[in-house]
PDB file of C-alpha atoms in Angstrom:
ATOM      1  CA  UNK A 251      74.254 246.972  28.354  1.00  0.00           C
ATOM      2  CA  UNK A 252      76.429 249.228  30.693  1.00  0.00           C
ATOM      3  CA  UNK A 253      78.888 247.736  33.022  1.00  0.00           C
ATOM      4  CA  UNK A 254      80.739 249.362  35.884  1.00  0.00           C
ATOM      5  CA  UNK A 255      83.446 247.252  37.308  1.00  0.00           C
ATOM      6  CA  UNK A 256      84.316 247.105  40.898  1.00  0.00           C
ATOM      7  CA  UNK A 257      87.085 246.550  42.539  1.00  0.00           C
ATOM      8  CA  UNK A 258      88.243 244.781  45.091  1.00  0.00           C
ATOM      9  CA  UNK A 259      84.703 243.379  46.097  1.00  0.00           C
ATOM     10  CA  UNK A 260      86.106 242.527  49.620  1.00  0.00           C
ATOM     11  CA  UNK A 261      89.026 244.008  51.668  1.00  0.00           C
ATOM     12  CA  UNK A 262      90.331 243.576  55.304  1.00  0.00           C
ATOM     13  CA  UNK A 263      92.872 246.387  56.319  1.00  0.00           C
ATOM     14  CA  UNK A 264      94.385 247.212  59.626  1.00  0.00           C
ATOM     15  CA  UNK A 265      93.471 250.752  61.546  1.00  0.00           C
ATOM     16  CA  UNK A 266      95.536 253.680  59.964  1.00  0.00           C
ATOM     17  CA  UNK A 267      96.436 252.285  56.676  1.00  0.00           C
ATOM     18  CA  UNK A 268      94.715 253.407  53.420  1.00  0.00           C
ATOM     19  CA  UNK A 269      92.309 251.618  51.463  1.00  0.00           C
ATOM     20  CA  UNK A 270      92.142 252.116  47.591  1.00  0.00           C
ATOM     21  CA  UNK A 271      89.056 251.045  45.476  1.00  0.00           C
ATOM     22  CA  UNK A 272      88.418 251.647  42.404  1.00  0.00           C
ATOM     23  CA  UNK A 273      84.997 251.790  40.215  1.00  0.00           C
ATOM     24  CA  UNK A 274      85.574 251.786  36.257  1.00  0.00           C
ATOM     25  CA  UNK A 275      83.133 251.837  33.258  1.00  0.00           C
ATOM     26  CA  UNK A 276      83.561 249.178  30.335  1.00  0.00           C
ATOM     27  CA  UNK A 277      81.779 250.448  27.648  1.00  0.00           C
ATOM     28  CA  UNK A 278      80.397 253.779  28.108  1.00  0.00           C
ATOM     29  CA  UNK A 279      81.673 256.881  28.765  1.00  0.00           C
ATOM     30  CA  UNK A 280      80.438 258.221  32.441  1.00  0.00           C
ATOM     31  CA  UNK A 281      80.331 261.742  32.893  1.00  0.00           C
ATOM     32  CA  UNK A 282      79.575 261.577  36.168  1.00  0.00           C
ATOM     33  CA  UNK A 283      80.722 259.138  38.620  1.00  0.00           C
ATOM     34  CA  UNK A 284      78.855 258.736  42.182  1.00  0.00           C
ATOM     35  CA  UNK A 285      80.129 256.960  45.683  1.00  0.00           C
ATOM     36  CA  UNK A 286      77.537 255.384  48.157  1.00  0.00           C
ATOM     37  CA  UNK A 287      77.955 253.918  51.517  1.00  0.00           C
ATOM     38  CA  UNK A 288      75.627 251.615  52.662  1.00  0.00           C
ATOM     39  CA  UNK A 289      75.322 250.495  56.394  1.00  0.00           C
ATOM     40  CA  UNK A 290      73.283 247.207  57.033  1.00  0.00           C
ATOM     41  CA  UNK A 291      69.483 247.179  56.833  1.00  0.00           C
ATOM     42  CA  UNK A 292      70.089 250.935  56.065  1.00  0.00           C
ATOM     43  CA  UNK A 293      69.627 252.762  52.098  1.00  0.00           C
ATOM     44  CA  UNK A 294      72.745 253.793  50.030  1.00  0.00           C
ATOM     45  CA  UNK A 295      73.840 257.326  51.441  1.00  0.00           C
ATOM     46  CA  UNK A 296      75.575 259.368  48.419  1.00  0.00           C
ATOM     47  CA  UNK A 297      78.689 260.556  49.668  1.00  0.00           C
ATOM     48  CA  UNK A 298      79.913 262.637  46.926  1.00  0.00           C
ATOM     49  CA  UNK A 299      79.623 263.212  43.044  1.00  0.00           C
ATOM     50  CA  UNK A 300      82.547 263.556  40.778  1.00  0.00           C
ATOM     51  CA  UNK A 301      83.028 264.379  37.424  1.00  0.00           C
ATOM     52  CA  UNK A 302      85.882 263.846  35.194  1.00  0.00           C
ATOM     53  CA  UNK A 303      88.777 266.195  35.715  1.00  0.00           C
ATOM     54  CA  UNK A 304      86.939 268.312  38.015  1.00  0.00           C
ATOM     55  CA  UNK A 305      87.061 267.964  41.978  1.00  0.00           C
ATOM     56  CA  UNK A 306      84.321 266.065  44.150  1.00  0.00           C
ATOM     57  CA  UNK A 307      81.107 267.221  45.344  1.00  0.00           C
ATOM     58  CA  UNK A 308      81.022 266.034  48.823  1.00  0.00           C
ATOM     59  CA  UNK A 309      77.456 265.362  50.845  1.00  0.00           C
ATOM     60  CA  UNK A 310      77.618 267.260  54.113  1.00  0.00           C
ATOM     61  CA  UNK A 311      79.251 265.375  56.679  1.00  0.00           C
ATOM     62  CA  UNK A 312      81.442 263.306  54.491  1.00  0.00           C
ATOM     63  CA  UNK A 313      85.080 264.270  55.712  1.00  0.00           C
ATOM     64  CA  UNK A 314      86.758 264.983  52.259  1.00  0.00           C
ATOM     65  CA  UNK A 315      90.272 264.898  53.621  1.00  0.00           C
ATOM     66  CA  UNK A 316      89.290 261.011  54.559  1.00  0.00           C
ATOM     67  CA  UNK A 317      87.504 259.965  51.242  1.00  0.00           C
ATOM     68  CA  UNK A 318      89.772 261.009  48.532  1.00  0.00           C
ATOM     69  CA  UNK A 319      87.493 260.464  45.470  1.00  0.00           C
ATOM     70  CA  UNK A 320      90.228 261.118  42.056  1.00  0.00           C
ATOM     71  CA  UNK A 321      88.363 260.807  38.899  1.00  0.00           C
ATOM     72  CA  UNK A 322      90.970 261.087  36.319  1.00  0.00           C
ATOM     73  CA  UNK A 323      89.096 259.806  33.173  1.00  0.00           C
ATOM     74  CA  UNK A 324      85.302 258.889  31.635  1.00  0.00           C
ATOM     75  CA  UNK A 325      85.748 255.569  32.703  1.00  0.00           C
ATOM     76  CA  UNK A 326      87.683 255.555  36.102  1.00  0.00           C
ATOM     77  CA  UNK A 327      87.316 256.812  39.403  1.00  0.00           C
ATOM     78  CA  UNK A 328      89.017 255.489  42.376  1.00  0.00           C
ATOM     79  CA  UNK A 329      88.116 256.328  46.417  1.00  0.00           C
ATOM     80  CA  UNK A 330      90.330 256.385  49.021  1.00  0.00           C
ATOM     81  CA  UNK A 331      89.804 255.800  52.657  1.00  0.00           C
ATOM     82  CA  UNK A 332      92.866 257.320  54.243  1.00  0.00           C
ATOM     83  CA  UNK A 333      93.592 256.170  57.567  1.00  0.00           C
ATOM     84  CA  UNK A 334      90.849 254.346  57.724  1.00  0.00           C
ATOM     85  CA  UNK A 335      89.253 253.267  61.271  1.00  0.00           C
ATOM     86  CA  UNK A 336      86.815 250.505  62.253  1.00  0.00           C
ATOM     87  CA  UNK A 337      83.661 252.476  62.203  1.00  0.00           C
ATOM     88  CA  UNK A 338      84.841 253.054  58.539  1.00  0.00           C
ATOM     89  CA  UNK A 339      83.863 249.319  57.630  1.00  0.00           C
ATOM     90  CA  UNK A 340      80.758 249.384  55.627  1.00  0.00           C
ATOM     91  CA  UNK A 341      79.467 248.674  52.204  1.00  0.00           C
ATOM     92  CA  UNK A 342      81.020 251.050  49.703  1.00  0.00           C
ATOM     93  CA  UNK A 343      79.278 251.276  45.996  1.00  0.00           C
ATOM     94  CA  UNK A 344      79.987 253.569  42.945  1.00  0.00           C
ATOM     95  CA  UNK A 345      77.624 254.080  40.439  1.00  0.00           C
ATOM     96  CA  UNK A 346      78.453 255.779  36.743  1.00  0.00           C
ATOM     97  CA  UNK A 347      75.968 258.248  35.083  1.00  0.00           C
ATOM     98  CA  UNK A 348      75.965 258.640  31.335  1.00  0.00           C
ATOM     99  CA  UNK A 349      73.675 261.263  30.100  1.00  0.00           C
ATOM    100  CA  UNK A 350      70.478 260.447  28.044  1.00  0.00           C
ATOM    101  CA  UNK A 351      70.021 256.759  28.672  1.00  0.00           C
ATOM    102  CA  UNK A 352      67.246 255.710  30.527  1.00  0.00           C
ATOM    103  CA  UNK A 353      68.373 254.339  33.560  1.00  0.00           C
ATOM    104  CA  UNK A 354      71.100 256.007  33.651  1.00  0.00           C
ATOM    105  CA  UNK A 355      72.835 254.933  36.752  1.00  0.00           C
ATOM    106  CA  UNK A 356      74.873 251.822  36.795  1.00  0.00           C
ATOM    107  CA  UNK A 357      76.164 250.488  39.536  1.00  0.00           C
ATOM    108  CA  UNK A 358      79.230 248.342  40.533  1.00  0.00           C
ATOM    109  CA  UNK A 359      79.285 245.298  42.591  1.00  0.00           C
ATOM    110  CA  UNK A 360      80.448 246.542  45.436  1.00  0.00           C
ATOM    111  CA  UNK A 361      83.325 246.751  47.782  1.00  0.00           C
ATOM    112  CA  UNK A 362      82.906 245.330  51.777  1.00  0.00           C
ATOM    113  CA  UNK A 363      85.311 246.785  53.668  1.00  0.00           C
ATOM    114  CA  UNK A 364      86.508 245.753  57.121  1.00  0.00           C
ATOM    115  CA  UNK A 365      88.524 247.503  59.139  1.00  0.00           C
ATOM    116  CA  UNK A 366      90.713 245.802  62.112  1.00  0.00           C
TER     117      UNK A 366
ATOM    118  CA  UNK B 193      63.598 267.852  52.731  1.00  0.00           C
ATOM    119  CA  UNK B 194      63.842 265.043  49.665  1.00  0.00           C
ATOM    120  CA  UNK B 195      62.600 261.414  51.195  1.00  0.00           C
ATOM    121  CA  UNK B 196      61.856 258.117  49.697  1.00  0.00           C
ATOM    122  CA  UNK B 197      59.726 256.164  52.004  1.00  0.00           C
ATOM    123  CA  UNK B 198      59.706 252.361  51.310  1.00  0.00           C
ATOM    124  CA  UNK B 199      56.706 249.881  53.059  1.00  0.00           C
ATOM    125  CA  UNK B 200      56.656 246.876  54.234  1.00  0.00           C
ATOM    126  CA  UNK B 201      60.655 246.593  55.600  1.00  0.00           C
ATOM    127  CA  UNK B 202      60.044 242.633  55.102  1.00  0.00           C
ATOM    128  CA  UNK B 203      57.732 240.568  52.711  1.00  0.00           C
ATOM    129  CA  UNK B 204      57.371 237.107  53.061  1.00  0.00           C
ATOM    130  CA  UNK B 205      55.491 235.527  50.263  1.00  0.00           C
ATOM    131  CA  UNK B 206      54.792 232.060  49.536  1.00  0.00           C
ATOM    132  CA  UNK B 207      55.854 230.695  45.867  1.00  0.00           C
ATOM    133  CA  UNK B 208      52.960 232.288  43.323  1.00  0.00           C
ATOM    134  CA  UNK B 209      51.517 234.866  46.345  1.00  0.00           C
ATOM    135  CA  UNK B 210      50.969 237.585  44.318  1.00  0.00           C
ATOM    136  CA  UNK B 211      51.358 241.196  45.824  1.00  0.00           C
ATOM    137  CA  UNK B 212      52.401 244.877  45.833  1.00  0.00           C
ATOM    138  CA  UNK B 213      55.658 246.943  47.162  1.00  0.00           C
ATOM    139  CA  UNK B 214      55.260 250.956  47.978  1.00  0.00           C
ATOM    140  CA  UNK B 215      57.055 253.649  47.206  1.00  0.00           C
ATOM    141  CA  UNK B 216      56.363 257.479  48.863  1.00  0.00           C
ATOM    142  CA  UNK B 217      58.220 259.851  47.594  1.00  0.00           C
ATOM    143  CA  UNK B 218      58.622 263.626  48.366  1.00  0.00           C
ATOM    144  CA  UNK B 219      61.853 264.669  45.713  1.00  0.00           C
ATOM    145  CA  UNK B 220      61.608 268.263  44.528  1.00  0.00           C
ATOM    146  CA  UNK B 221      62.168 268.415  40.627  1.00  0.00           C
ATOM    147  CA  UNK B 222      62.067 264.593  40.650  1.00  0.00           C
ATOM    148  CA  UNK B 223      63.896 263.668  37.546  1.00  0.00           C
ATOM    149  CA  UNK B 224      62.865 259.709  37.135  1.00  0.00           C
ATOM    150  CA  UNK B 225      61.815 257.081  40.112  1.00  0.00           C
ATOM    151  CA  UNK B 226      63.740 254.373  39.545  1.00  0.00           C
ATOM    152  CA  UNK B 227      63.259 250.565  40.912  1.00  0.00           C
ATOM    153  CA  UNK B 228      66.227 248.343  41.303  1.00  0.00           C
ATOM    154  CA  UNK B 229      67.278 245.047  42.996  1.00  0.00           C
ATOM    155  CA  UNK B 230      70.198 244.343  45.291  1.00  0.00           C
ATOM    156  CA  UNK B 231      71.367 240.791  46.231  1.00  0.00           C
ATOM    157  CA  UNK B 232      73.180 239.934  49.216  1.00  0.00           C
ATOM    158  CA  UNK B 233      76.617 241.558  48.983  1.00  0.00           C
ATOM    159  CA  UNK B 234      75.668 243.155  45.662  1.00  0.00           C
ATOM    160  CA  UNK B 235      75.547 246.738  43.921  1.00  0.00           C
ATOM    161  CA  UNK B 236      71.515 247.710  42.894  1.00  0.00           C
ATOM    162  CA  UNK B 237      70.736 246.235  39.723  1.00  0.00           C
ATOM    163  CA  UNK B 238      68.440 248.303  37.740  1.00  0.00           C
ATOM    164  CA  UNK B 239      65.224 247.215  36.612  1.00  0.00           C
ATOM    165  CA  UNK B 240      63.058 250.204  35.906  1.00  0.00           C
ATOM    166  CA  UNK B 241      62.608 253.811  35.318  1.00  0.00           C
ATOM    167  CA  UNK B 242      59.116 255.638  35.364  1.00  0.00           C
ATOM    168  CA  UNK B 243      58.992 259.180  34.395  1.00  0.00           C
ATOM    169  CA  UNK B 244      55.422 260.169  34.815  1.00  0.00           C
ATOM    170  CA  UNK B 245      52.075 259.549  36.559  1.00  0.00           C
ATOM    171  CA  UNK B 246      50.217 257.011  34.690  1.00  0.00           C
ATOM    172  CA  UNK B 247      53.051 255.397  33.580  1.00  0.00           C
ATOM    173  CA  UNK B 248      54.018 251.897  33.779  1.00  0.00           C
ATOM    174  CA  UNK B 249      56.524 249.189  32.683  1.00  0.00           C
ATOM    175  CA  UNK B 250      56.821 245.254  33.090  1.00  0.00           C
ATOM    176  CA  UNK B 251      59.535 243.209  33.108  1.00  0.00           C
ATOM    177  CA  UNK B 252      58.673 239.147  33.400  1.00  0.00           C
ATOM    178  CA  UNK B 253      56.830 239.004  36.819  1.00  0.00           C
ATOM    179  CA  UNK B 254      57.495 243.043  37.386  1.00  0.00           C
ATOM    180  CA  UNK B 255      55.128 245.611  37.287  1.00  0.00           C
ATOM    181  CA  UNK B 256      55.946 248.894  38.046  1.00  0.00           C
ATOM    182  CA  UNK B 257      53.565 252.003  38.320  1.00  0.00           C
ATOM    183  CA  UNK B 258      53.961 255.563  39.435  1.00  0.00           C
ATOM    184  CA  UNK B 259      51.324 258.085  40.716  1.00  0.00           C
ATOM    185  CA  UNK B 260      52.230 261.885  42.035  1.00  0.00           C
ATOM    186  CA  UNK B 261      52.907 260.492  45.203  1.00  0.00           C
ATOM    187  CA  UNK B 262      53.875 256.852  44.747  1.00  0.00           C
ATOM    188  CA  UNK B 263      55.086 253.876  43.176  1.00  0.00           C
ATOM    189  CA  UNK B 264      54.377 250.605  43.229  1.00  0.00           C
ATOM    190  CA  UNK B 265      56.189 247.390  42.313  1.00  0.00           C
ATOM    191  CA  UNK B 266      53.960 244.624  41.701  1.00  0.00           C
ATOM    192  CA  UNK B 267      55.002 240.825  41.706  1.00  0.00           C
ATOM    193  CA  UNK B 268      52.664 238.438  39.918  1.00  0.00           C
ATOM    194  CA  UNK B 269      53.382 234.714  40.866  1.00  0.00           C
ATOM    195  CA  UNK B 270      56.446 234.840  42.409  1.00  0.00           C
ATOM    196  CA  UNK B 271      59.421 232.634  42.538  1.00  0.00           C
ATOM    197  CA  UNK B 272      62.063 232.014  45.326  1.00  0.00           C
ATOM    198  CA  UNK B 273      64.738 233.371  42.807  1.00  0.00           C
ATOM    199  CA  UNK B 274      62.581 236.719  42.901  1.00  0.00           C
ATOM    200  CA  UNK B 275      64.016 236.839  46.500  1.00  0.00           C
ATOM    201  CA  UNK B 276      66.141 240.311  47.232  1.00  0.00           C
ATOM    202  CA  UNK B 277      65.636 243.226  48.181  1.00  0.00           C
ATOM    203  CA  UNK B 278      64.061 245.846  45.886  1.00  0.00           C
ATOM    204  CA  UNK B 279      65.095 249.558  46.479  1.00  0.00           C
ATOM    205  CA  UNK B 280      63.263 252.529  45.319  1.00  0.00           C
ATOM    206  CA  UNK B 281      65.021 255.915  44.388  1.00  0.00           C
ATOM    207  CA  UNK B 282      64.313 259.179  43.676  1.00  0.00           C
ATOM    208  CA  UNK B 283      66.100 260.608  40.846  1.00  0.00           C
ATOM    209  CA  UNK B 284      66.985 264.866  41.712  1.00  0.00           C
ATOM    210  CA  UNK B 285      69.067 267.182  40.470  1.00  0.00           C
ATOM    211  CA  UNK B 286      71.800 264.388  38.949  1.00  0.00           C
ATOM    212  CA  UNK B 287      71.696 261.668  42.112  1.00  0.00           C
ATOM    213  CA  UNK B 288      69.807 259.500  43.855  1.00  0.00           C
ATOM    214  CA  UNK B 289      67.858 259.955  47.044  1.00  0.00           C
ATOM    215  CA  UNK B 290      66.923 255.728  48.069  1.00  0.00           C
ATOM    216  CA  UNK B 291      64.629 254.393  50.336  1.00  0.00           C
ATOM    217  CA  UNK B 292      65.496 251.952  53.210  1.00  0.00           C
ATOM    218  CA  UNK B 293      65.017 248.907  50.735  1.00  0.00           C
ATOM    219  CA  UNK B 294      61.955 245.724  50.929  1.00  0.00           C
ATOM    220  CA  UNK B 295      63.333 242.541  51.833  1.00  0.00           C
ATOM    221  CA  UNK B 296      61.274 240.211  49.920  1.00  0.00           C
ATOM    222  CA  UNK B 297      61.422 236.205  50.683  1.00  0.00           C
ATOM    223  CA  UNK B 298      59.699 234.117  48.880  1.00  0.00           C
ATOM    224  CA  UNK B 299      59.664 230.359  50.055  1.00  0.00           C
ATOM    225  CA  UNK B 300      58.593 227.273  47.724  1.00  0.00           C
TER     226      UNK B 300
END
């Protein structure tokens, strides 16, 4: 079945550096390529929708200047927390969309990110 | 406005307690409501897509069934490895719109 590949699953940065993570599909071409945030106890918010060589779709309210979102081929997109603060620490998740399956959303692992 | 509305929060069952998760949704041009589990620390892991009232799909102890206005996920017998929390989603216009999540524990 589908696979989308997460990485890193956990990451501890200081305040003001960058954080890169990156979401890739293994054996399917995704056309579409979507980033979540999830807080605890809380649902997965969408935070923006890429597609491959075309710019993100951000949700309103998700700074784009602060969640670079590059999705350079079918099976990679990365997302970027740039200068990243600690109410940025939360659950990020990317999910991969390939047209016509049933089910058609796979999602990574996830990456837990914890800003200090 | 598009909403998923998941009930209870928390289930605790006892090992072989059958019973039933809901799902309210209000998704304009809903394209699929889709039922997936998430482990601690975990991305969702899909387990089922239902396209139209009436319909409905098993998987194992699973049961999944959609009306206009809801879905269910029924759990027949359950075992403590059946213990996560199940997320319901709305599928609209190329995303996902997800409920809060149901924690279900189920204790031997």
């Amino acid at each position: 079945g589908a696979v989308v590949s997460q990485h890193p699953s956990r990451v501890i940065c200081k305040s003001g550096t960058s954080v890169k993570i990156e979401c890739r599909s293994l054996d399917f071409q995704a056309t579409t390529m979507f980033w979540y945030r999830q807080f605890p106890k809380q649902s997965l918010m969408l935070m923006a929708t890429s597609n491959e060589g075309s710019k993100a779709t951000y949700e309103q309210g998700v700074e784009k200047d602060k969640f670079l979102i590059n999705h350079a081929s079918l099976t990679l997109s990365t997302l970027t927390v740039t200068s990243a603060h600690p109410e940025d620490s939360s659950f990020y998740i990317c999910s991969a969309s390939q047209h016509g399956r049933s089910g058609g959303y796979t999602f990574g692992s996830g990456t837990r990110l914890t800003v200090v | 406005e598009d909403q998923v509305t998941q009930s209870p929060e928390a289930l605790r069952l006892q090992e072989g307690e059958s019973s039933s998760l809901n799902c309210s949704y209000t998704v304009s041009g809903l394209r699929g409501l889709f039922w997936y589990r998430q482990d601690p620390g975990k991305g969702p892991e899909f387990l089922f897509t239902l396209y139209s009232a009436g319909e409905e799909k098993e998987k194992e102890r699973l049961k999944a069934t959609l009306t206009k206005k809801e879905s269910f996920l029924h759990i027949t017998a359950p075992k403590p490895e059946d213990s996560a929390t199940y997320l319901c989603a709305g599928g609209s216009q190329g995303n996902l719109i997800f409920g809060k999540g149901t924690k279900l524990s189920v204790k031997p």
